[in-house]
Amino acid sequence: MLRRLMTALSMAFCLAVTALAANAQAPVRGSPRVEALLARMTIAEKIGQLVQMPGGRQKALNSRIDDNERARIRAGRVGSYLNVAGAEATRELQRIAVEDSRLHIPLLFGMDVIHGYRTIFPVPLAMAASWDPAVPERAARVAATEASAAGLHWTFSPMVDIARDPRWGRIVEGAGEDPYLGSVMAAAQVRGYQGVGLDRTDTIMATAKHFAAYGAAMGGRDYAGADISQRSLEEIYLPPFYAAAREGAGSFMAAFNEIGGVPAHANRALLRDTLRTRWRWPGVLVSDWNAVAELRNHGVAESEGDAAELALRAGVDIDMSSGAYADTLEARVRRDPQLLALLDEAARRVLMIKERLGLFDHPYERSDPANEAGAMLTPANRAAAREAAARSIVLLKNDGGLLPLAASAPRIALIGALAQDANSQLGSWRAQGHVEDVHPLLPALRAAMPHAEIETAGDEIPAAVAAARRADLVLLVVGEDFDMTGEARSRADLGLPGNRQAMADAVLDTGKPVVVLLMNGRPLAIHRLAERAPAILETWFLGVEAGPAIADVLTGRVNPAGRLPVSFPRASGAVPFPYARLPSGRPADADPAHDTTRYRDLPITPLFPFGHGLSYTNFTFSDFAVRPLPNGTFRASVIVCNDGARAGEEVVQLYAHDPVASVSRPIEELRGFRRIALAPGEAKRVSFTLSPAQFAIWDAGRWRIEPGEIQLMVGASSADLRGRAAFRIAGAGEGREPAAAIFTPSSEEPIR
Ligand code: NOJ
């Protein structure tokens, strides 16, 4: 009886999800305005809408705008620009398009606004460490307000690539290794950028990129291919894209890489069958920079014309900067009516997006010089950046409660060249961020600890050691500078670069208490440092408010509660090492005498696991239980108590495991989390609502829900599990969405 009820309920759930997907169905035709326009356009004008030109370079915006470009706009041979910005500059270009071109079609202006436009927020990997979607959402909202005031309509963000190999430098741009966390963060950023609707002038269109599996690059080498199974693609790499599409992301960007020999820009199965047909996504798909022409380098096109045709057939609407569409498509379209239909479709999508952004009615509204200056780096924006930075910091180790700093440590040595490197705090994508805007650590520390004597030293070992000897406590800033992660910044050795490990060893040899402040955009292999240093704070690259945020955490004004969104390996040779591994026939055993899945020369655990992060207070978990609800869902709840003396925040993490299924399932997978605040002595009950579709398995084209037991684990990290429970899925069924992209509602209630 119960089983039948459960089956009926899970079917009801499936129907609800189907309804959601149907809402997102792509309209085949545009509005009467768009269709009328399309009917009047020449082939060249249609192609023009698909052409995106660089109006400048990333570090020299607008620098490529010249008479040739102005002529191109007048002739209707360009539909969008990237790397142009500024109310004045964009207004002038828009004026040419709207007043001087035959059909008066407005231009779109896009740019890489990744973690802030003028007010630079923490790098995306850091914001994911907040485990608080409100953080990246707010950052995206602030970025949209500033960027739109500078005339922009479109950002090439969020990057939602799952990255499990920290050798890949672009790991800094995403939300880490987990598809569930990645999906939550992806949706949050889309909401932030696009606000309540793209027709509002303080919004910009979001781009989910890089579609897809760019982060699975072989060996962690940027631009290398991904040789992954269809199941990994569907279950691990695609869910954040699905979440972004479901949230209404206006655009997607194809990835530079190939999967199993099929470059993304020629991947019809991915761009059309999955994105358009299965997901019914109606937005506009842009190529990555020059990637259409690069189809020749991949060895799948002989000429630029072949490359353009392949890309258009595969579903690439806009050609970013390669010129292949502009130079070669017209002749091909004239020869082939099928291509003309595809051209119409792509041009229609561009026009529809322009309409959705309100550009036909209000082409200049985002380009108002009177608004521009006042929108930038406002006190409210700075305050948001400071909060985001403080919430992104992760306390990795704190032996003996060395942190927060005791007022009785008046002589502090702040050691390491990175401590003075304000520029690095801006990260690898800094849009219009200025280094002078960064509030660095030293003055912030002086302001926070007016009675301390703070001496500084760089990376030279003798000076560092001398400073350490004179101090009561050392703050040792080590890691990577901003330019060691990001695009084309893959590294084979994840240890501290240069002499930094030697310098750290020399400072630690002085016997002084050392607090390590890590600066980095990727997990580092810092096994030796982690063994020796009593306290380690992960500070990433935190943006314009980096200094005050770090000082807040060091002094205890803020109790850290960030958690790692990606595992830290013990050695470079141990990557990728995600927590959500498949079980083995010979599971890893700590005893190397047994033949099990492990390295002989390393312990079987990561250095710091996914989800790890400490607090200045202590949390206990109790009463974890799960029960079925009448609507076919399951409610898991746990009581979390702050039994320390300070107020603090815990990230309650819910993991699941399917112990027996038709295929091996990961040993644990994140399926819910909630960051909660607790006063000393306070307890709260935290509840999560799960549905059977969240455990569906990708199986040859469908999401199969299998009956049987699901084990749940709750805890403070993927390796610090404090409670276990289980429930049963009664009947088989079919899910409609990627399992990891289905969000788990959660709630908290105080316990007396
Ligand atoms: C190449 C990068 O892969 C992509 O992320 C970026 O948006 C474009 N360049 C445009 O700058």
Coordinates of C-alpha atoms and ligand atoms in Angstrom, one line a residue, residues 58 82 112 156 170 173 209-210 214 253 256 288-289 320 429 487, ligand 1:
Q58 CA 40.4 43.7 -22.0
L82 CA 32.8 43.1 -26.6
D112 CA 33.7 39.9 -19.0
F156 CA 30.2 36.6 -20.0
R170 CA 40.5 28.5 -14.6
E173 CA 36.6 31.3 -12.0
K209 CA 29.9 29.3 -19.8
H210 CA 31.8 27.3 -21.1
Y214 CA 35.7 22.7 -20.2
M253 CA 28.9 30.4 -24.4
F256 CA 37.1 25.8 -26.4
D288 CA 34.2 31.7 -27.3
W289 CA 36.9 34.1 -28.5
M320 CA 32.9 36.2 -31.1
W429 CA 39.3 39.3 -14.2
E487 CA 42.9 31.4 -18.4
Ligands
NOJ1 C1 38.0 33.6 -23.7 C2 37.5 33.0 -22.4 O1 37.5 31.6 -22.5 C3 36.0 33.4 -22.1 O2 35.7 33.0 -20.8 C4 35.9 34.9 -22.2 O3 34.5 35.3 -21.9 C5 36.2 35.4 -23.6 N1 37.6 35.0 -23.9 C6 36.0 36.8 -23.9 O4 37.0 37.6 -23.2

